[in-house]
Coordinates of C-alpha atoms and ligand atoms in Angstrom, one line a residue:
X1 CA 0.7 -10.8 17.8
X2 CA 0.7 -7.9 15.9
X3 CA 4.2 -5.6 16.3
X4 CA 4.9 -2.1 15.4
X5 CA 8.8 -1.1 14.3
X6 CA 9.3 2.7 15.2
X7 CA 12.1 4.8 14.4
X8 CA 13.6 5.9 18.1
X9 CA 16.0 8.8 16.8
X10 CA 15.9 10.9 13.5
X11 CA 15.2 8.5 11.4
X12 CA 17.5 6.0 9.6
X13 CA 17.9 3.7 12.7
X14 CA 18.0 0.6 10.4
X15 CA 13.7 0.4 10.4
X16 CA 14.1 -1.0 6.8
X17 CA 16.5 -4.0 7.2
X18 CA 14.6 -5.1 10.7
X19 CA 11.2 -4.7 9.5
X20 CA 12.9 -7.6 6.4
X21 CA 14.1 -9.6 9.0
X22 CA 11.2 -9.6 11.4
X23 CA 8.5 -9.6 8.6
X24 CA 9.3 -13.3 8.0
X25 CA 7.4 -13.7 10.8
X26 CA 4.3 -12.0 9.6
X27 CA 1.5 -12.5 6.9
X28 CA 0.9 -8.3 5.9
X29 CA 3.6 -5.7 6.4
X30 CA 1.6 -2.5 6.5
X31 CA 3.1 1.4 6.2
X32 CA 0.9 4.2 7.9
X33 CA 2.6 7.3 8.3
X34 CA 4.9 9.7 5.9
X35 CA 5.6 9.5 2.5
X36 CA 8.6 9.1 -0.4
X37 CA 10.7 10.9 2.3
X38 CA 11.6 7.2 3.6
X39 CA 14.4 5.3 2.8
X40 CA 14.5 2.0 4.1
X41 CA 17.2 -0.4 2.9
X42 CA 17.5 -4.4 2.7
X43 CA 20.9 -6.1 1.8
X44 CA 20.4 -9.8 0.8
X45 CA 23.2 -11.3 0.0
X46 CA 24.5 -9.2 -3.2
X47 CA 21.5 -7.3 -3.8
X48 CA 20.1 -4.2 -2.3
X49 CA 16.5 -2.8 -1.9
X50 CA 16.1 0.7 -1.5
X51 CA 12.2 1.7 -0.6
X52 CA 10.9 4.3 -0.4
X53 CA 6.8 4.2 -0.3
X54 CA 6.2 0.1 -0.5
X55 CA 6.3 -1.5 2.7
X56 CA 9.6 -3.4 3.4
X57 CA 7.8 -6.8 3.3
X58 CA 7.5 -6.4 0.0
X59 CA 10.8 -8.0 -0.6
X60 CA 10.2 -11.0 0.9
X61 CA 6.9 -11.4 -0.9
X62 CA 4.7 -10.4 1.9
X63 CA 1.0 -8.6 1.3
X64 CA 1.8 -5.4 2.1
X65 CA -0.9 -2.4 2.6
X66 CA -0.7 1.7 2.4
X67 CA -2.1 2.8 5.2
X68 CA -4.6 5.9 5.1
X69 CA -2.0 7.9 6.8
X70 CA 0.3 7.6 3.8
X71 CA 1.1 10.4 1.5
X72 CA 1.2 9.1 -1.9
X73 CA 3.5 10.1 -5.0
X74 CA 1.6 7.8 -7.7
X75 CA 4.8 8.2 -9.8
X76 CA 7.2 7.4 -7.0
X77 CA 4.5 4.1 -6.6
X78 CA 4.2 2.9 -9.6
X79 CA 8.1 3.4 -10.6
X80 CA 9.3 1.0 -7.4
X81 CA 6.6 -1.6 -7.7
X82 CA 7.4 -2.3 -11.4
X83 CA 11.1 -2.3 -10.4
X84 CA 10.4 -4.7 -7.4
X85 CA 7.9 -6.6 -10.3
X86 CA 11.1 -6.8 -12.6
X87 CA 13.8 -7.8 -10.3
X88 CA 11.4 -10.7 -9.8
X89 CA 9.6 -9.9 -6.3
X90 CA 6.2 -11.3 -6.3
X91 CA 3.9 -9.3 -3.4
X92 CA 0.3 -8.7 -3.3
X93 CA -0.3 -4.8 -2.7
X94 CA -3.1 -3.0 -1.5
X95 CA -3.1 0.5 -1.3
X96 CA -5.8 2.9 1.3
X97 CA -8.6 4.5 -1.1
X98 CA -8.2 7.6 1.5
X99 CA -4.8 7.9 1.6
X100 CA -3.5 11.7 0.5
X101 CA -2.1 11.8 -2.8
X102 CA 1.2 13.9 -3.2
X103 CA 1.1 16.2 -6.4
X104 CA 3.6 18.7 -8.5
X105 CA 1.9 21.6 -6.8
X106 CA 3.0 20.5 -3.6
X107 CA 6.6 19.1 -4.4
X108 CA 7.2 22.9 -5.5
X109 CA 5.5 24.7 -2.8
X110 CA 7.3 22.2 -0.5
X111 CA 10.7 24.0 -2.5
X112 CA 9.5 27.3 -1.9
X113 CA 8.5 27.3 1.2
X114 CA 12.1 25.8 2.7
X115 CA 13.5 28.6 0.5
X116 CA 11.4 31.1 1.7
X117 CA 12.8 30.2 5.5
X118 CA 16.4 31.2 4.5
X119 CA 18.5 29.7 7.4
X120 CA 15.7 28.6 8.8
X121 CA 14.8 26.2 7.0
X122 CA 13.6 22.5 8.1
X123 CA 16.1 20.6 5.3
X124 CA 13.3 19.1 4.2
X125 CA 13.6 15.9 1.2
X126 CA 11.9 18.0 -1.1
X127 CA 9.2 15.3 -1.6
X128 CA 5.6 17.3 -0.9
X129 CA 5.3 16.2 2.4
X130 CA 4.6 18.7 4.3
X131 CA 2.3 20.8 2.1
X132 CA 0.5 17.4 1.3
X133 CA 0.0 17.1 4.8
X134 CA -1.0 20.6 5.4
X135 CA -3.9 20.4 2.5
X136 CA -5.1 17.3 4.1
X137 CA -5.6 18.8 7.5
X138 CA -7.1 22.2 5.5
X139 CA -9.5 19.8 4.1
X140 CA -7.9 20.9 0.5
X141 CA -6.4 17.6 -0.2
X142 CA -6.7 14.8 -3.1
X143 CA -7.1 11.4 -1.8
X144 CA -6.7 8.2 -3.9
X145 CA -11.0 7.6 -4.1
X146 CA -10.8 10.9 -5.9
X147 CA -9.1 9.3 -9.3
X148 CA -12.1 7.0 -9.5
X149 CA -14.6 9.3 -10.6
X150 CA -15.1 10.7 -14.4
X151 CA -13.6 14.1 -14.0
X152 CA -11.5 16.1 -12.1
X153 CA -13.6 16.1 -9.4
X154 CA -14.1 19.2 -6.6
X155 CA -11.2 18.4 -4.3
X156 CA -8.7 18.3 -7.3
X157 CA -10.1 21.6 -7.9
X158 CA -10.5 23.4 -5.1
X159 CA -6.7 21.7 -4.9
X160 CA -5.4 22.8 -7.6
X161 CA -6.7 26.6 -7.4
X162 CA -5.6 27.4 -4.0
X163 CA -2.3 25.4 -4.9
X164 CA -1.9 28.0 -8.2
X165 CA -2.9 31.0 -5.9
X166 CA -0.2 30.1 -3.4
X167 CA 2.3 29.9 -6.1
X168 CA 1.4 33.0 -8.3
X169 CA 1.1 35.3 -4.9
X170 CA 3.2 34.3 -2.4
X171 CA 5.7 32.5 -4.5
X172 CA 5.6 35.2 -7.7
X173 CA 5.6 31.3 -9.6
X174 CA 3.3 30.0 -12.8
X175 CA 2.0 27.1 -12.7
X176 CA 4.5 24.7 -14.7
X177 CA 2.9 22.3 -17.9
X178 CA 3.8 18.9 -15.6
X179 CA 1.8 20.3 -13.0
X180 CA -1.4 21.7 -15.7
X181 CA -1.5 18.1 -16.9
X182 CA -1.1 16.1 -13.3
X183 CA -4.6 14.9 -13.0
X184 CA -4.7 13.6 -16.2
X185 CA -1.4 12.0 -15.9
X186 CA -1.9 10.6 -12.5
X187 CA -5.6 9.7 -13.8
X188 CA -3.8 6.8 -16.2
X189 CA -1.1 5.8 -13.5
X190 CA -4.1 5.2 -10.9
X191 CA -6.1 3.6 -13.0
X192 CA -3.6 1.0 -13.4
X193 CA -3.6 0.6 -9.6
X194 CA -7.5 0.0 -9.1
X195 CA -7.3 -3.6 -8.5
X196 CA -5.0 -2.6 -5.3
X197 CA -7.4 -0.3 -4.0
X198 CA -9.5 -1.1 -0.9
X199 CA -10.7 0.2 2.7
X200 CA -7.6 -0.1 4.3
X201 CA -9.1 -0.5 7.8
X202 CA -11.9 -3.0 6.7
X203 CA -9.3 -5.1 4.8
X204 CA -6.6 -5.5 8.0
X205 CA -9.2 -6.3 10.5
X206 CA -10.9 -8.9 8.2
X207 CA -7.1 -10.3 8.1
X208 CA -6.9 -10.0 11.6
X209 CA -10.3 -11.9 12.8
X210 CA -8.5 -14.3 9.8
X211 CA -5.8 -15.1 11.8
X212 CA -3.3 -13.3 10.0
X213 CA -0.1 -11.4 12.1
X214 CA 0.4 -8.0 11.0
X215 CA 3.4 -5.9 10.9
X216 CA 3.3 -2.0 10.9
X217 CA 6.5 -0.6 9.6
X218 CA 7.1 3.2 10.8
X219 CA 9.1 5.8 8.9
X220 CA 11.3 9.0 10.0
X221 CA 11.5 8.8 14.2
X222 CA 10.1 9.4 17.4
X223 CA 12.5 12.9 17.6
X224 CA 11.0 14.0 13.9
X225 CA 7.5 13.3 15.0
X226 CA 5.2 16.5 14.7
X227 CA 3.7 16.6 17.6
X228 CA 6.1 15.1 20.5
X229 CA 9.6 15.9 18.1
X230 CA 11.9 18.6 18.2
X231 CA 9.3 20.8 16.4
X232 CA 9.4 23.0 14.0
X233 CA 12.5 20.8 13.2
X234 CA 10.3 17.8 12.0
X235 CA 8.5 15.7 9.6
X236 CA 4.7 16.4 9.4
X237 CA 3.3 13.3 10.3
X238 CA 2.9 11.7 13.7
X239 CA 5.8 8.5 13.3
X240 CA 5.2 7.6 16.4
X241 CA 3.5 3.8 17.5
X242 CA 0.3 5.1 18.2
X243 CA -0.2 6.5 14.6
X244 CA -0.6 3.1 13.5
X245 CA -3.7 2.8 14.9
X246 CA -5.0 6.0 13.5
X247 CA -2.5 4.9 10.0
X248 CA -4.6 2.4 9.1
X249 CA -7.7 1.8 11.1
X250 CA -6.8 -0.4 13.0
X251 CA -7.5 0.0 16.5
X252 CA -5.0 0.1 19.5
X253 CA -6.4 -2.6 21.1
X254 CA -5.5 -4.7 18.2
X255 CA -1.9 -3.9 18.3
X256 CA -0.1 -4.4 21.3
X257 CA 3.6 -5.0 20.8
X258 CA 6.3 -2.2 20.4
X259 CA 9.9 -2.8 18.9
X260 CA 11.6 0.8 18.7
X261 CA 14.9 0.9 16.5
X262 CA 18.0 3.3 18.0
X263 CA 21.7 3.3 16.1
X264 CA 24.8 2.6 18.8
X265 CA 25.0 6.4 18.5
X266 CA 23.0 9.1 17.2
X267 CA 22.6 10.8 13.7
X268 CA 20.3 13.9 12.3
X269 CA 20.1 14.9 8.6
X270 CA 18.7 18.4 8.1
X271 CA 18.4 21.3 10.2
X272 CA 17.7 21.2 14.6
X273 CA 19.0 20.6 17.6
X274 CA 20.8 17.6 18.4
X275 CA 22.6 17.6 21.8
X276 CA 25.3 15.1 21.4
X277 CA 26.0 16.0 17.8
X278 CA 30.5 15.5 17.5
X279 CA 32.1 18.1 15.0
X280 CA 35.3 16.2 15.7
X281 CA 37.1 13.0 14.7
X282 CA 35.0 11.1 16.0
X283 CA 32.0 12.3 14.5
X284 CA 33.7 12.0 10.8
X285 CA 34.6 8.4 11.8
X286 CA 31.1 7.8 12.4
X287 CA 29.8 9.1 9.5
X288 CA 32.5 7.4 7.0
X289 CA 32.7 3.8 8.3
X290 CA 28.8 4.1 9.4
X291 CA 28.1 5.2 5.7
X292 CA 26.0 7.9 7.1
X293 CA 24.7 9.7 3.6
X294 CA 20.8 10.0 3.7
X295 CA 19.2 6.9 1.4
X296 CA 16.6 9.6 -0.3
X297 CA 18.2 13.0 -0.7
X298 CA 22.5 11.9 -0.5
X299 CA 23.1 14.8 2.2
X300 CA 25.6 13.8 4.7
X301 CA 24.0 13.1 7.9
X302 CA 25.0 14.6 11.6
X303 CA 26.7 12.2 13.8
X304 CA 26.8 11.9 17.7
X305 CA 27.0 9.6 20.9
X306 CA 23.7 8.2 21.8
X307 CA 21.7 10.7 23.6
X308 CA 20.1 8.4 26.8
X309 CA 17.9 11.1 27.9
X310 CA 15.9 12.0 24.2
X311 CA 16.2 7.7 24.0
X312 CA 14.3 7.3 27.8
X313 CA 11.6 10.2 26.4
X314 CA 11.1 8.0 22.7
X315 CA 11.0 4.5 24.0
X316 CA 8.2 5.8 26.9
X317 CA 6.4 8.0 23.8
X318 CA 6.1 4.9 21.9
X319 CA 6.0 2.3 24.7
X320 CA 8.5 0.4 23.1
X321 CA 8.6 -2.9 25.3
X322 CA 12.3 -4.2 23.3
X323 CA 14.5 -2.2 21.1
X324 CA 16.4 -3.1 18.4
X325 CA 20.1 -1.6 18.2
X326 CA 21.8 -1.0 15.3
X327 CA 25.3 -0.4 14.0
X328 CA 27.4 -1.8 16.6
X329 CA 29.8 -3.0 14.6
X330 CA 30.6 0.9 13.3
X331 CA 31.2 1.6 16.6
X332 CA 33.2 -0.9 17.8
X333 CA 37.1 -0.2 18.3
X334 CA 37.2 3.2 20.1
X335 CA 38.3 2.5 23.4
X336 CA 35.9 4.8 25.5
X337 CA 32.1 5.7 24.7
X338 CA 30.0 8.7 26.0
X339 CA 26.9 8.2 27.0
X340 CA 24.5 11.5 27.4
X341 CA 22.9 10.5 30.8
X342 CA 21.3 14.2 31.5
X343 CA 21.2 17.9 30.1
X344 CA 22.3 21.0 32.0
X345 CA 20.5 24.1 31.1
X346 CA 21.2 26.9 33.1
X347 CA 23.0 25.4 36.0
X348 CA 20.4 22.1 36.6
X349 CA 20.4 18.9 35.6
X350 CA 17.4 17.7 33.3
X351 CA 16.3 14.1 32.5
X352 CA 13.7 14.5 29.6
X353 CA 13.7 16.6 26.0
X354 CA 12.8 20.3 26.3
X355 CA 9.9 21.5 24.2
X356 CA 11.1 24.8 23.3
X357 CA 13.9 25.1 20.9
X358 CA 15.5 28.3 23.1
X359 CA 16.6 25.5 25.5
X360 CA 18.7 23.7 23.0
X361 CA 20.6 26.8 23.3
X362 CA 21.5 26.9 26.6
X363 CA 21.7 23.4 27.3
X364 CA 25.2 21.0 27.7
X365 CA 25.0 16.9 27.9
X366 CA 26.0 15.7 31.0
X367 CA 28.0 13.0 29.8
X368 CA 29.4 9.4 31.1
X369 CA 31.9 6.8 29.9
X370 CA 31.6 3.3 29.3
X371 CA 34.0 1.2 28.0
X372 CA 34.0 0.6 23.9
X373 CA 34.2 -3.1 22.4
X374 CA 37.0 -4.8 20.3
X375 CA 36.2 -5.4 16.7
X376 CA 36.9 -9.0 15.8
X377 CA 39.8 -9.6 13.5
X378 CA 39.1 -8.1 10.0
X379 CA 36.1 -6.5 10.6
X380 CA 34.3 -10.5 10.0
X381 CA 31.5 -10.7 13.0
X382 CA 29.9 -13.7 11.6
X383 CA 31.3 -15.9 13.8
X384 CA 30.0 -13.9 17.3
X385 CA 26.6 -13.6 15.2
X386 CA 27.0 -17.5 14.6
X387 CA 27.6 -17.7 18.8
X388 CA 24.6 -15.6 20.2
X389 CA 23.4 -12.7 22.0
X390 CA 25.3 -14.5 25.0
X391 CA 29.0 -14.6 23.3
X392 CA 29.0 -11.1 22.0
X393 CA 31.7 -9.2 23.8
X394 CA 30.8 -8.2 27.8
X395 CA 31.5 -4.3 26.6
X396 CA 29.1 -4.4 24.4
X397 CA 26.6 -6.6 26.0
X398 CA 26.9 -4.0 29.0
X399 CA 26.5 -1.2 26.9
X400 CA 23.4 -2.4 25.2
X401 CA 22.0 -3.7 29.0
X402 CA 22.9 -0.1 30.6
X403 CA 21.2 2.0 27.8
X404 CA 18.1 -0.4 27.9
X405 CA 17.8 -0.3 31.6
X406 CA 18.2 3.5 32.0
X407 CA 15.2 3.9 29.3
X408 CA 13.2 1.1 30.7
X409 CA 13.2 -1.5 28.2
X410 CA 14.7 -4.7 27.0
X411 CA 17.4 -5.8 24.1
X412 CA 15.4 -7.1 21.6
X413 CA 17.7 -6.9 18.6
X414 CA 21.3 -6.4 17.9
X415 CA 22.3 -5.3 14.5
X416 CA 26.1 -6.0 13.1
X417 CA 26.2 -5.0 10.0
X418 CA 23.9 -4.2 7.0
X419 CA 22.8 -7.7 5.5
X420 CA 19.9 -9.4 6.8
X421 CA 22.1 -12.1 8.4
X422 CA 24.1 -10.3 10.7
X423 CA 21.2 -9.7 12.9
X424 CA 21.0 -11.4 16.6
X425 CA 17.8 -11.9 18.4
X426 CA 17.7 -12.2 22.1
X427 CA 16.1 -15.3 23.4
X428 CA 13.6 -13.2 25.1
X429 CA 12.3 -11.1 22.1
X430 CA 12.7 -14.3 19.4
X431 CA 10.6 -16.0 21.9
X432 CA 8.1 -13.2 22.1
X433 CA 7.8 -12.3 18.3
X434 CA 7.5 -16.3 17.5
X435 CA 5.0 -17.4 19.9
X436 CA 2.5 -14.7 20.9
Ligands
IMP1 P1 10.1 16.2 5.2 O1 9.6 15.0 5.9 O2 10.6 16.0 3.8 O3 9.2 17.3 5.3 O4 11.4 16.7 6.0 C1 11.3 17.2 7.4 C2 12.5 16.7 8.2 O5 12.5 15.3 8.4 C3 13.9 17.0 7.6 O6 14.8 17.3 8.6 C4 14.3 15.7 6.9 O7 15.7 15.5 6.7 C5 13.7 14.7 7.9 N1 13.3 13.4 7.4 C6 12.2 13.1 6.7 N2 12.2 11.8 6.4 C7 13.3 11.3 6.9 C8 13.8 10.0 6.9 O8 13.3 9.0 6.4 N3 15.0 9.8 7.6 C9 15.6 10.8 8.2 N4 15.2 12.1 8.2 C10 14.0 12.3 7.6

């Protein structure tokens, strides 16, 4: 079996500490999609892992791979795997020779653009992903092959020159010395990586005819996605499962199981729509006891119920046969719970996501209430984690079932807080994710 985690929301659904927990499981953990604009988190006991371009497997010592479809910030690269290296995590890394390579020209143009859009800007992290993205699909862009070759070769040039053009005349900006000195710079920090470096896509099916189980851990969510996402309110990569067949090379057929990841309730960080989105109490709660600060950038993140209707339209996108929900226990102790079930826009009643922002407008959630769940005495779950999927309180149990049914798909996973042990697997899904 080979099992793809995908974000089902916005982003930060929890892909980090599931993709630890299920990656035990696995031989190679494998990213394909986005960038340093990730932040996935594990808790272990007292420590805490914060990636944001090394696969999550990494922790647990897994092999873990950079897919092609990767945008990669050698500095942000080499700075977490000698941290990882130094906190004693030994992992075996191998990194796509055609994955996109992330430089200073494009962490400022990414700057100027979003200040360029005044209010309507996307919120991006600031990381180079979208210009990195847009020079790869202008055939301008500077892949990781391109460092193993005596000089600055023509992509880094024709590169560089249209990325100084763009900032001298549509940005009235020079060239900085960090940026005049990158290829060099990122010449040394590459060349420290070349025993890492391989066909990504000959490498994982080699692994797979091997016998070995392969985990692709997305980034960002179905909703940021830039094709099927609330657009132009997105990330610039496809996050979706099928992108990590065209990720890394390895074909669909090859990859046939779907976990998608959803919180208990919705969050957005950045600018766009977001239907359910509570600028009340309730919203605040959510974002305090839910911790809800983005792991890359710190920006306080939008908080709302769980939107049923853009969750039915991600887990079909992605064909997400379980899903993993996380951050029950924030959301436990409030006696009633809205679920969005439909939108109104203009006096009807719709059931999927429309494609043009003007609807977001005009359109109201249709809303309906389910009963909320106790939270066990002082917070401590360990016990109902200790007693099963099958003991956990029939509010919740229902309100996991209901969502799951109305979006066609099973519980998988039920996350209760952020360590890797309060995590509860379904009999169905542990059953699945062992054995196929
Ligand atoms: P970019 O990916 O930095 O270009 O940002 C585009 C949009 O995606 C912004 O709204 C970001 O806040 C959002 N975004 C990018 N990466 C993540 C993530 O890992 N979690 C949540 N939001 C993200």
């Amino acid at each position: 079996m080979n099992l793809v985690v995908v974000g089902l929301q916005w982003g930060d659904e929890g892909k980090g500490k599931l993709v630890d927990v299920l990656s035990q499981y696995f031989d190679i953990v494998v990213r394909f999609q986005g960038g340093s604009n990730a932040g996935h988190t594990v808790k272990t006991g007292d420590e805490t892992f914060k990636l944001r371009i090394l696969p999550t497997g990494a922790v647990r010592g897994k092999t873990v791979v950079i897919g092609n479809g990767v945008v990669i910030d050698p500095k942000v690269l080499a700075e977490e795997t000698h941290i990882l290296r130094q906190r004693g995590k030994d992992f075996e890394l191998r990194i796509s020779d055609r994955a996109h390579i992330i430089t200073p020209y494009q962490i400022a143009l990414d700057r100027l653009r979003e200040k360029q859009k005044g209010n309507q800007k996307v919120g991006t992290t600031k990381r180079g992903i979208g210009p990195t993205y847009s020079d790869k699909h202008a055939r301008l862009g500077v892949r990781v092959c391109d460092f193993y070759q005596n000089t600055r070769n023509r992509q880094w040039e024709l590169m560089e020159s249209k990325s100084i053009d763009r900032l001298k005349y549509l940005h009235n900006e020079e060239p900085t010395p960090e940026m005049m000195s990158a290829f060099s710079d990122y010449k040394v920090l590459m060349e420290g990586m070349s025993e890492y470096v391989c066909s990504c896509s000959e490498y994982l099916l080699d692994a797979i005819e091997d016998g070995k189980r392969i985990l692709f851990e997305g980034a960002q969510g179905a909703l940021l996605d830039i094709d099927h996402g609330t657009y132009p309110f997105v990330t610039s990569s496809n996050c979706i499962s099928s992108a990590a067949a065209t990720g890394s090379g390895v074909p669909p057929s090859k990859i046939r199981d779907v976990l998608g990841v959803t919180k208990t309730y919705t969050t957005r960080v950045g600018t766009g729509p977001f239907p359910t989105e509570l600028q009340d109490d309730i919203g605040r709660k959510l974002q305090k006891r839910g911790n809800e600060y983005g792991t890359v950038t710190g920006r306080p993140r939008r908080c709302g119920w769980l939107d049923l209707v853009a969750l039915r339209y991600t887990v079909r996108l992605n064909g997400a046969q379980y899903i993993a929900v996380t951050k029950a226990d924030v959301l436990s102790g409030i006696e009633e719970l809205d679920v969005c079930v439909a939108y109104e826009i203009d006096g009807s009643e719709t059931y999927t996501l429309p494609s043009c922002n003007d609807s977001y407008d005009r359109l109201s959630p249709v809303y309906k209430t389910l009963r909320g769940w106790p939270e066990p005495k002082g917070g401590d779950w360990s016990e109902m984690i200790d007693d099963g999927y099958e003991n956990l309180p029939g509010e919740l149990r229902q309100y996991l079932e209901q969502a799951a049914s109305y979006c066609g798909t099973e519980v998988g996973i039920v996350s209760l807080g952020p360590d890797r042990d309060d995590t509860i697997m379904t009999t169905a899904f542990e059953k699945a994710v062992k054995h196929v």
